Short mmCIF file of C-alpha atoms in Angstrom, two decimals:
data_model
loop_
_atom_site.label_atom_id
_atom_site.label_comp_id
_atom_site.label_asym_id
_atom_site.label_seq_id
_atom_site.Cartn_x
_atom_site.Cartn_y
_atom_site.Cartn_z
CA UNK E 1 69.07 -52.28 -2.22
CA UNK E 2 70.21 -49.60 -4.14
CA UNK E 3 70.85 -45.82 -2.25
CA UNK E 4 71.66 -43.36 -4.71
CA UNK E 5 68.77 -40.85 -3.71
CA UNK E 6 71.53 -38.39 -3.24
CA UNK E 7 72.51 -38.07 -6.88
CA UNK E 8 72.90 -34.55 -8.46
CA UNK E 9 70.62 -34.54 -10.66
CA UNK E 10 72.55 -33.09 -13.70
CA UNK E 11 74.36 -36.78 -13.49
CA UNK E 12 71.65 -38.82 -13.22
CA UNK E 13 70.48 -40.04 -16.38
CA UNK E 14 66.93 -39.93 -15.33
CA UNK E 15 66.59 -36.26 -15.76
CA UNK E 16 66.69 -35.32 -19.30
CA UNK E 17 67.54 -31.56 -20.63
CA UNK E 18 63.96 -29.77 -19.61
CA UNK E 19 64.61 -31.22 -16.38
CA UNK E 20 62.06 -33.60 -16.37
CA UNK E 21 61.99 -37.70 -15.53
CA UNK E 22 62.91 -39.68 -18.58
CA UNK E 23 60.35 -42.60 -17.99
CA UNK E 24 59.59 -45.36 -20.83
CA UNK E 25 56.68 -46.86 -22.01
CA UNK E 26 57.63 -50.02 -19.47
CA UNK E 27 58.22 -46.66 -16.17
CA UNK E 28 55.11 -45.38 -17.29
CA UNK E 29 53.02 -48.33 -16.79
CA UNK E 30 54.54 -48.99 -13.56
CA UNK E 31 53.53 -45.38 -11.93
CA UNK E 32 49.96 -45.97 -13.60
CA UNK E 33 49.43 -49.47 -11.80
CA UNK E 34 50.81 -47.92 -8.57
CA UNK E 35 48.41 -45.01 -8.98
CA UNK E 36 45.67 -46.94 -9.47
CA UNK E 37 46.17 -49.24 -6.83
CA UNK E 38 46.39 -46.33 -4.44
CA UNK E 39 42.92 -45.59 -5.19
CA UNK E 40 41.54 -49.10 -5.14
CA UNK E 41 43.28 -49.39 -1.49
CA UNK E 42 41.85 -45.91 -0.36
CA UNK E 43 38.30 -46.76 -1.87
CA UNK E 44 38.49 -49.93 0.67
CA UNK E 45 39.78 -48.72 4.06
CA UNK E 46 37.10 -45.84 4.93
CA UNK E 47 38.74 -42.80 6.55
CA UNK E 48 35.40 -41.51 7.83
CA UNK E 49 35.42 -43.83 10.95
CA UNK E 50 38.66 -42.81 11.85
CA UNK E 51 38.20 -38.84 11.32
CA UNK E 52 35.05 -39.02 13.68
CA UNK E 53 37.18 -40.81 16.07
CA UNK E 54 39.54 -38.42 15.78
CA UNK E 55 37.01 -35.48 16.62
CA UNK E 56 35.66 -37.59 19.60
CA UNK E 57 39.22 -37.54 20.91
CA UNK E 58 40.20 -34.42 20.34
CA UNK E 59 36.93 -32.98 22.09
CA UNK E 60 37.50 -35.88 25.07
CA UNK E 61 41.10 -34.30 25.56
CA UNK E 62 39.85 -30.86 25.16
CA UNK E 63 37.05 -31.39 27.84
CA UNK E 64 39.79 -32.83 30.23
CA UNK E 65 41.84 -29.80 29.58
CA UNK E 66 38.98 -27.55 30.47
CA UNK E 67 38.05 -29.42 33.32
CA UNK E 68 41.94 -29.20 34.65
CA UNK E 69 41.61 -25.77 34.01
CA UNK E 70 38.93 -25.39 36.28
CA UNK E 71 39.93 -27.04 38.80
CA UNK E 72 43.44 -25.26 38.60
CA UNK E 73 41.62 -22.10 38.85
CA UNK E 74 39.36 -23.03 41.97
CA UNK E 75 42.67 -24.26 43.75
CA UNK E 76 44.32 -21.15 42.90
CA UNK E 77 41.52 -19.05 44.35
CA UNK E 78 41.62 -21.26 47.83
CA UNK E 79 45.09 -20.80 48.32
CA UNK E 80 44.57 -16.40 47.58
CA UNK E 81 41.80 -16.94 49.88
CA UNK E 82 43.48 -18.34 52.60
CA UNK E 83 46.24 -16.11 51.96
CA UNK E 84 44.13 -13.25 52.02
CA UNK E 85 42.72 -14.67 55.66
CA UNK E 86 46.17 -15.26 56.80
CA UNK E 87 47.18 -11.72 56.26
CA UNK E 88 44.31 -10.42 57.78
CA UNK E 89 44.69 -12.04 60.47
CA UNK E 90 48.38 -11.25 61.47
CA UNK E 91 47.69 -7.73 60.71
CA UNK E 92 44.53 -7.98 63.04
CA UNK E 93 46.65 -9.59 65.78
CA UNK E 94 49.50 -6.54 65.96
CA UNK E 95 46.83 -4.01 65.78
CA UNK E 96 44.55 -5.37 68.65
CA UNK E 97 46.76 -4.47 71.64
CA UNK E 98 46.65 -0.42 70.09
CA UNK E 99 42.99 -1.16 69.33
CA UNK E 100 41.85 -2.84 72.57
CA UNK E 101 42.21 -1.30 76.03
CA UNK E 102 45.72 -0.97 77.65
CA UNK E 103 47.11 -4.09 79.23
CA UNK E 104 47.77 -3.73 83.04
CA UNK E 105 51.26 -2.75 84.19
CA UNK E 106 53.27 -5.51 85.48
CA UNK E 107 55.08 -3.50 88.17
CA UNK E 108 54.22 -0.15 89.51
CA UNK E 109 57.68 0.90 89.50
CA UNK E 110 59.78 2.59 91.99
CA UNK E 111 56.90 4.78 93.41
CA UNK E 112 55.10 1.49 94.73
CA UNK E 113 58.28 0.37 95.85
CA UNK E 114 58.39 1.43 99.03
CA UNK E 115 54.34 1.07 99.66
CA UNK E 116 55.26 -2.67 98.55
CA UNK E 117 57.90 -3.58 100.96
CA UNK E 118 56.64 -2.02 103.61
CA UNK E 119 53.11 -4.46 102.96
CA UNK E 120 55.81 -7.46 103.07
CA UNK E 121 55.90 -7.84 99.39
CA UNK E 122 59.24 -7.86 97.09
CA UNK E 123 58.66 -5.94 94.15
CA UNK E 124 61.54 -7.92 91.77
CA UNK E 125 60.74 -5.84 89.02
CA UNK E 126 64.10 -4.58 87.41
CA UNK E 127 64.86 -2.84 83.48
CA UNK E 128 64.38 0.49 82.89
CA UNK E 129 60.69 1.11 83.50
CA UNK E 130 60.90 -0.04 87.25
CA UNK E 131 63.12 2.06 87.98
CA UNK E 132 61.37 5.05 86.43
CA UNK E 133 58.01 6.43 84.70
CA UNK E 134 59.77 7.96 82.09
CA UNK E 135 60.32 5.84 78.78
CA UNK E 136 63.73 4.68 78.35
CA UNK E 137 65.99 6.73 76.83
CA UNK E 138 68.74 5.96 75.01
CA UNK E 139 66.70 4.84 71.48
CA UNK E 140 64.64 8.32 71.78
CA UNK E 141 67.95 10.10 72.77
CA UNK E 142 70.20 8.34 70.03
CA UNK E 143 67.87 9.06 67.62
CA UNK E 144 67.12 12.74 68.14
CA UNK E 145 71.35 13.05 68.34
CA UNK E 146 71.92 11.47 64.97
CA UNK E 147 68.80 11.86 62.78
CA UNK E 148 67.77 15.42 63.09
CA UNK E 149 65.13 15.82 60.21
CA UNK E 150 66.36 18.98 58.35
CA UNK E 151 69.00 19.87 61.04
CA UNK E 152 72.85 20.07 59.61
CA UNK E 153 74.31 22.45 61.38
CA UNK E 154 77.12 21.26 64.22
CA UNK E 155 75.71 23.48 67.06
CA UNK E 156 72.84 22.29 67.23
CA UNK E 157 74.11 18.36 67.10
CA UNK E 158 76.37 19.35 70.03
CA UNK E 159 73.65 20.57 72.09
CA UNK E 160 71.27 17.53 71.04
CA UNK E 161 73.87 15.09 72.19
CA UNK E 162 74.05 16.87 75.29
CA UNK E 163 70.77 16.69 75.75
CA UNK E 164 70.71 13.08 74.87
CA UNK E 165 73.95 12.43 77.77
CA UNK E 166 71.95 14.53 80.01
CA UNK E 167 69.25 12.07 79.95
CA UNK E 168 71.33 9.27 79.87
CA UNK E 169 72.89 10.68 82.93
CA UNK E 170 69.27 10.70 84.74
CA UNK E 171 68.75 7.35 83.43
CA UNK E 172 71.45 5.67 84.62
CA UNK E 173 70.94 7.59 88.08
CA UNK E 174 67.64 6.45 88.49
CA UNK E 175 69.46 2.56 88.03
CA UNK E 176 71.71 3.19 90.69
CA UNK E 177 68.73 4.67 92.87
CA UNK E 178 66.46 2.08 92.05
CA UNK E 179 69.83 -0.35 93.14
CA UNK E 180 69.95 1.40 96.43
CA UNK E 181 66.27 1.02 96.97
CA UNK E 182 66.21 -2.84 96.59
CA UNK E 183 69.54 -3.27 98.44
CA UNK E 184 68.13 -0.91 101.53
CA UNK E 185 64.66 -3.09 101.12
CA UNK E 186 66.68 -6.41 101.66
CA UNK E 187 68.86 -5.41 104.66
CA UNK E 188 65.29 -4.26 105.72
CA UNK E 189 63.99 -8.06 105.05
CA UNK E 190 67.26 -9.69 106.41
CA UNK E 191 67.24 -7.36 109.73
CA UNK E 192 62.97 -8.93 110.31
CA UNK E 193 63.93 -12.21 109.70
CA UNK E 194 66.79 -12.41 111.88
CA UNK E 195 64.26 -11.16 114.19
CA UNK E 196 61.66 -13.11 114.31
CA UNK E 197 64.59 -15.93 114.53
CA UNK E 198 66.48 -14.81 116.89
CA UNK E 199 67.79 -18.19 118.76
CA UNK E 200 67.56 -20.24 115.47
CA UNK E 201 71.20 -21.13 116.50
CA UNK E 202 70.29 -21.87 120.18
CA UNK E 203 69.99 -25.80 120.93
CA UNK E 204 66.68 -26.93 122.91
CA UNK E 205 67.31 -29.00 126.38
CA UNK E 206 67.16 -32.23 125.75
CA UNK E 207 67.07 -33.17 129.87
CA UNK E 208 65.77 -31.34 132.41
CA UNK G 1 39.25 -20.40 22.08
CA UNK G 2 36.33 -21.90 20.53
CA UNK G 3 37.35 -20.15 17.15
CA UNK G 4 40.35 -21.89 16.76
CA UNK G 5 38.81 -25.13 17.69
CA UNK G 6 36.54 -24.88 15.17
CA UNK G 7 39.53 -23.92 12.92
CA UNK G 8 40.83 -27.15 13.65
CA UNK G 9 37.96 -29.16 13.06
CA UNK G 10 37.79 -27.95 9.85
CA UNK G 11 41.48 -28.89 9.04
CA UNK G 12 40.52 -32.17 9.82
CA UNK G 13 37.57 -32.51 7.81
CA UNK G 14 39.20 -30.93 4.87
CA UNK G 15 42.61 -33.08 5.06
CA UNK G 16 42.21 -36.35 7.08
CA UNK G 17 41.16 -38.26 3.97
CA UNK G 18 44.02 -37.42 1.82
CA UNK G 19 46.38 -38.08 5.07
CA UNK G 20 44.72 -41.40 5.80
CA UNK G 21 45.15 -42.43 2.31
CA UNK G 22 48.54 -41.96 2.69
CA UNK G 23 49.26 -43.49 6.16
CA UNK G 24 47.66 -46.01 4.49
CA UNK G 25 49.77 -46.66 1.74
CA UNK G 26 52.96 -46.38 3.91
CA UNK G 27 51.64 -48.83 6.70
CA UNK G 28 49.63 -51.00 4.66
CA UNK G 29 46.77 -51.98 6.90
CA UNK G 30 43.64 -49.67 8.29
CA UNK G 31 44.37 -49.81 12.06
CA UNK G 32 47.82 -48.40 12.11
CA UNK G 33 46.71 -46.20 9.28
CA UNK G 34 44.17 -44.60 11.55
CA UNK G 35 46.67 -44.10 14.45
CA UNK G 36 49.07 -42.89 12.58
CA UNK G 37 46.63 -40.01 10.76
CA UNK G 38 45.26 -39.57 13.50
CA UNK G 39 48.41 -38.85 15.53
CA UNK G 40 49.73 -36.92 12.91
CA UNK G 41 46.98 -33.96 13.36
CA UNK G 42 47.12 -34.22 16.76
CA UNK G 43 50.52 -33.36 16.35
CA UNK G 44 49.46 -30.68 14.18
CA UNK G 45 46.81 -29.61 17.08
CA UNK G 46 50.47 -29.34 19.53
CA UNK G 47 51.94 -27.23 16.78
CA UNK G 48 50.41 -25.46 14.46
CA UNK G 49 51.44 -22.03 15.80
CA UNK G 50 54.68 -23.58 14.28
CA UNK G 51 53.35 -23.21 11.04
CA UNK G 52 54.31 -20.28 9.20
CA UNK G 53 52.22 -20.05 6.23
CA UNK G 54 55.56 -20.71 4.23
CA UNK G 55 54.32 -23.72 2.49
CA UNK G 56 50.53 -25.27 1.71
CA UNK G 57 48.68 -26.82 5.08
CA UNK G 58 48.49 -29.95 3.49
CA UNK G 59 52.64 -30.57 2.45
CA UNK G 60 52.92 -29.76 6.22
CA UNK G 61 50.46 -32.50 7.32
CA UNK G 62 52.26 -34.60 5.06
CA UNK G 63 55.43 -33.93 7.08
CA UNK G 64 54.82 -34.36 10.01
CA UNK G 65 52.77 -37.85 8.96
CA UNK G 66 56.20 -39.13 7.57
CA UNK G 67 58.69 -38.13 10.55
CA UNK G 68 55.83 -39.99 12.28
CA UNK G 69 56.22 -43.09 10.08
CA UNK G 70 59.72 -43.25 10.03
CA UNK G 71 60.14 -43.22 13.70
CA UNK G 72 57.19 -45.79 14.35
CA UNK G 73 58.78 -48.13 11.63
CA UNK G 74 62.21 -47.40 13.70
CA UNK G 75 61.07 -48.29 17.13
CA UNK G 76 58.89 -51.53 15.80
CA UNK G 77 62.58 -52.35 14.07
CA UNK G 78 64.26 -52.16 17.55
CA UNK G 79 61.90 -54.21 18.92
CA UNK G 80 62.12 -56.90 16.26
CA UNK G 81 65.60 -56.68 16.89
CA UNK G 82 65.29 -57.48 20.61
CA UNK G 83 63.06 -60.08 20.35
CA UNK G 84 65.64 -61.88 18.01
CA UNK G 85 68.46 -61.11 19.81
CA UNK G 86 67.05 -62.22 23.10
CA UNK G 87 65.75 -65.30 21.44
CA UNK G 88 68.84 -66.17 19.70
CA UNK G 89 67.65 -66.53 16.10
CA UNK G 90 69.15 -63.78 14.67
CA UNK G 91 70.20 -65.99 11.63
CA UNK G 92 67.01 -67.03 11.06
CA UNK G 93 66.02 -62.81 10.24
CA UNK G 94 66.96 -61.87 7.31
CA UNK G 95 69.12 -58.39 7.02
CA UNK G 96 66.87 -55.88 5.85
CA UNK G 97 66.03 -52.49 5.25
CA UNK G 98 64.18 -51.14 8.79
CA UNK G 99 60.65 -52.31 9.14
CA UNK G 100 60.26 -53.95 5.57
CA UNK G 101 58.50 -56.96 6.84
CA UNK G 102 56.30 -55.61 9.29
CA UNK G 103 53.72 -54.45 7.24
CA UNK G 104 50.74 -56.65 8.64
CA UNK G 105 47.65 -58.79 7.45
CA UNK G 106 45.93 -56.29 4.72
CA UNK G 107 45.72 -58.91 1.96
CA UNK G 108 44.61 -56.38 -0.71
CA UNK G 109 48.02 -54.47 0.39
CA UNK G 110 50.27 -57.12 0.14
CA UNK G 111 49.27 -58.49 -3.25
CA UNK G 112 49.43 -54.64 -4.41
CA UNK G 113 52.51 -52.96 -5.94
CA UNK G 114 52.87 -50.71 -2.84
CA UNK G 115 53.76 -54.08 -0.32
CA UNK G 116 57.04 -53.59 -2.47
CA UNK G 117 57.17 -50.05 -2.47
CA UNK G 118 57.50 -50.60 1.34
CA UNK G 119 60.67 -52.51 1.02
CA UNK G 120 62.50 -49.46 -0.89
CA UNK G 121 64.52 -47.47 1.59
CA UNK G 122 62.58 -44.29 3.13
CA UNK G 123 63.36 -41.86 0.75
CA UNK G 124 62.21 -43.48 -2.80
CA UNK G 125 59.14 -44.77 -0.74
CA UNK G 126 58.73 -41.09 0.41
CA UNK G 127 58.72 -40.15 -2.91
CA UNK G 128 56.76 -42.73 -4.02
CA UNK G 129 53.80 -42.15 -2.30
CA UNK G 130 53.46 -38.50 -2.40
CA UNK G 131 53.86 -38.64 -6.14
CA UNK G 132 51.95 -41.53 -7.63
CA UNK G 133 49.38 -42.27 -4.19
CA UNK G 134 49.03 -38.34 -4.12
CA UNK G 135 49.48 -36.94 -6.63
CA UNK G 136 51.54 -34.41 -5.10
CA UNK G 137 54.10 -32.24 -7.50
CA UNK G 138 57.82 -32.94 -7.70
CA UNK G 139 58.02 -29.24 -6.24
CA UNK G 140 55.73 -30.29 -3.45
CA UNK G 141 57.37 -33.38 -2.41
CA UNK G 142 60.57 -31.48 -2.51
CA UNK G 143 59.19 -29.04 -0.36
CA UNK G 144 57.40 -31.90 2.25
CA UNK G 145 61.25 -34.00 2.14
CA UNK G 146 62.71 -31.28 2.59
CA UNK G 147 65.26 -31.89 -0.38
CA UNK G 148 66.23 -30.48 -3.57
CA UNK G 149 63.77 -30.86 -6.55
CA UNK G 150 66.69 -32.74 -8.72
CA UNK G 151 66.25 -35.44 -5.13
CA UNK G 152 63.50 -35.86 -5.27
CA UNK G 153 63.49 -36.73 -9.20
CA UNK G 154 66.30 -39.12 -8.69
CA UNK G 155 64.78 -40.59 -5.96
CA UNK G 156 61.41 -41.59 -8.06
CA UNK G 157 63.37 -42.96 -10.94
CA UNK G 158 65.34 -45.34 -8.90
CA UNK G 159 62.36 -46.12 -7.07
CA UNK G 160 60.93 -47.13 -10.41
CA UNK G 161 63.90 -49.14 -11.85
CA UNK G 162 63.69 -50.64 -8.47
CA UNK G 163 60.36 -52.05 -8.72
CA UNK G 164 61.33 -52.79 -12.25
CA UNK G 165 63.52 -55.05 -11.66
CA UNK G 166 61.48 -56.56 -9.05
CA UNK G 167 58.20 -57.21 -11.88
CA UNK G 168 61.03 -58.94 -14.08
CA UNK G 169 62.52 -60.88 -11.55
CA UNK G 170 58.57 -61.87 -9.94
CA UNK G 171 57.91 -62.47 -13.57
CA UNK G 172 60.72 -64.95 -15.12
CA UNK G 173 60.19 -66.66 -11.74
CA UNK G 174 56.72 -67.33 -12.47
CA UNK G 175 57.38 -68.38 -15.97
CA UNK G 176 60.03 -70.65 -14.60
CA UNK G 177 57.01 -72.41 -12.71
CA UNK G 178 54.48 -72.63 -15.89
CA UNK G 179 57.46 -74.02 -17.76
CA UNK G 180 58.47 -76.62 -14.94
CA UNK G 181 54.60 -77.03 -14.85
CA UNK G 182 53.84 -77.13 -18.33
CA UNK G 183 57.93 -79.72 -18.88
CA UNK G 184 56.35 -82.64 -16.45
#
């Protein structure tokens, strides 16, 4: 099979001067037959079955495309609804200790302390709070020493961390008396139950 | 949505004739002429923000309808190929342009001009088609090939001289066969 589609046309000797195909009588009759056996071929296959099947598919795909689109869009809505719930929810949970009456202390402290012993009990409560009513310190105190809204000048840091060491000072004083406490309170427990033991050491007699 | 639906629609309606008409002469039966129309505007349907107004809607459609036809007469030459190879009668095929003797059972298409058209390599029958099937001008078919006009000129004469040759040659042999017939 001949391939010389690629030929420039001003050396083909097809093309004549007006630049159109030089076709004979014998060319001619050729591109007549082939056009009218185009149309004797297109008169017998019908295209109108085909186009309306077309259509059909075309509005088949497009009602599965709407129908994926919906259902998309209902999924999408669940999952912002649940998000939506789930959001609500965690913010619900942090806010209802604030909201909701305050939850009982777990120790009393050191003023109990001594009320607690001396009913037989051991208050084991130890941090910051059983020692003391006061909040603990050293966030509030760090803070107000190194974030003073508006406040540049070096006086007034100076005396804020003093204040701040002062009440680290009290803190840590109210540790070491809250230590003393507890250690006094178990000599007190060790000195009843030697006691109430006090032969535990003494052998029974075995004969008379 | 609905706008451009209808918009589409109405391409189709307007254009699927001439495209089927043409699928048909390239495949030469109905059935694969209706897939292959119809695939070619749902192509369109994929991309016609694509189109760009440049050209007619129609040289477009034609387009897209030949890439189609090319590559379907590719892969059913691949498979051809396969089967021969894995049967091991590859001297029994003969070595041929792609796809020019799979055209199918369409008797009216095979004793037609255009069963030998098919056996002219893709871009006479190209030309071919869009020129004497539809009509198309050789500024047109230049501009659906994608080639220069001087191409696409070229391309129809040698398609002619092609065919030609063939008429002569399907002609002496005939008259061989009177005068054999007509000798005893």
């Amino acid at each position: 099979m001949q391939r010389s589609d690629e030929l420039p046309p001003d050396d083909d000797p097809c093309i004549d001067a007006a630049g159109q195909i030089c076709l004979d009588a014998e060319s001619q009759a050729l591109a007549a037959r082939l056009a009218h056996e185009a149309i004797q071929l297109a008169d017998q296959a019908l295209a109108e079955p085909a186009r309306k099947r077309l259509l059909h598919r075309i509005a088949s795909e497009r009602g599965q495309r709407s129908f994926l689109r919906h259902v998309a869009s209902v999924a999408l809505c669940a999952v912002a609804v649940m998000a939506g719930i789930w959001a609500w929810s965690g913010t619900w949970h942090r806010q209802q200790p604030a909201a909701g009456p305050s939850p009982a202390p777990i120790h009393d402290g050191a003023r109990n302390s001594t009320a607690a012993s001396q009913a037989g009990e051991v208050n084991l409560a130890v941090g910051p709070a059983a020692a003391t009513e006061e909040p603990w310190p050293f966030l509030d105190a760090r803070e107000d020493a190194t974030a003073p809204p508006g406040m540049a000048n070096e006086a007034d840091r100076i005396r804020l961390l003093e204040m701040a060491l002062e009440r680290y000072r009290a803190a840590i004083e109210a540790q070491q008396q809250r230590i003393r406490e507890l250690e006094a309170e178990r000599e007190m427990l060790r000195a009843r139950l030697a006691g109430q033991h006090p032969a535990s050491d003494a052998r029974p007699a075995t004969r008379p | 949505m609905a706008g451009r639906q209808r918009e589409f629609e109405q391409v189709i309606n307007e254009h699927f004739a001439r495209i089927h008409r043409a699928a048909l002469l390239l495949t030469g039966n109905p059935w694969d002429a209706d897939d292959l129309a119809q695939e070619t505007f749902l192509v369109f349907a994929r991309s016609r923000h694509r189109f760009g107004q440049r050209s007619r809607l129609y040289t477009w459609l034609y387009g897209i309808l030949l890439n189609l036809e090319k590559r379907e007469r590719r892969r059913r030459f691949r498979e051809r190929r396969r089967i021969v190879e894995w049967h091991g009668r590859r001297q029994a095929w003969p070595e041929t342009e792609p796809g020019a003797g799979w055209q199918l059972e369409w008797t009216e298409w095979k004793q037609s001009l255009w069963a030998q058209v098919a056996t002219l390599p893709d871009g006479q029958r190209h030309a071919l088609v869009l020129r004497f099937g539809e009509g198309l001008r050789y500024e047109e078919i230049a501009a659906v090939l994608g080639c220069p006009l001087g191409t696409v000129k070229s391309r129809i004469y040698n398609g002619l001289m092609a065919l030609r040759a063939w008429c002569r040659q399907n002609e002496s042999a005939s008259d061989s066969i009177d005068f054999s017939v007509e000798g005893q």
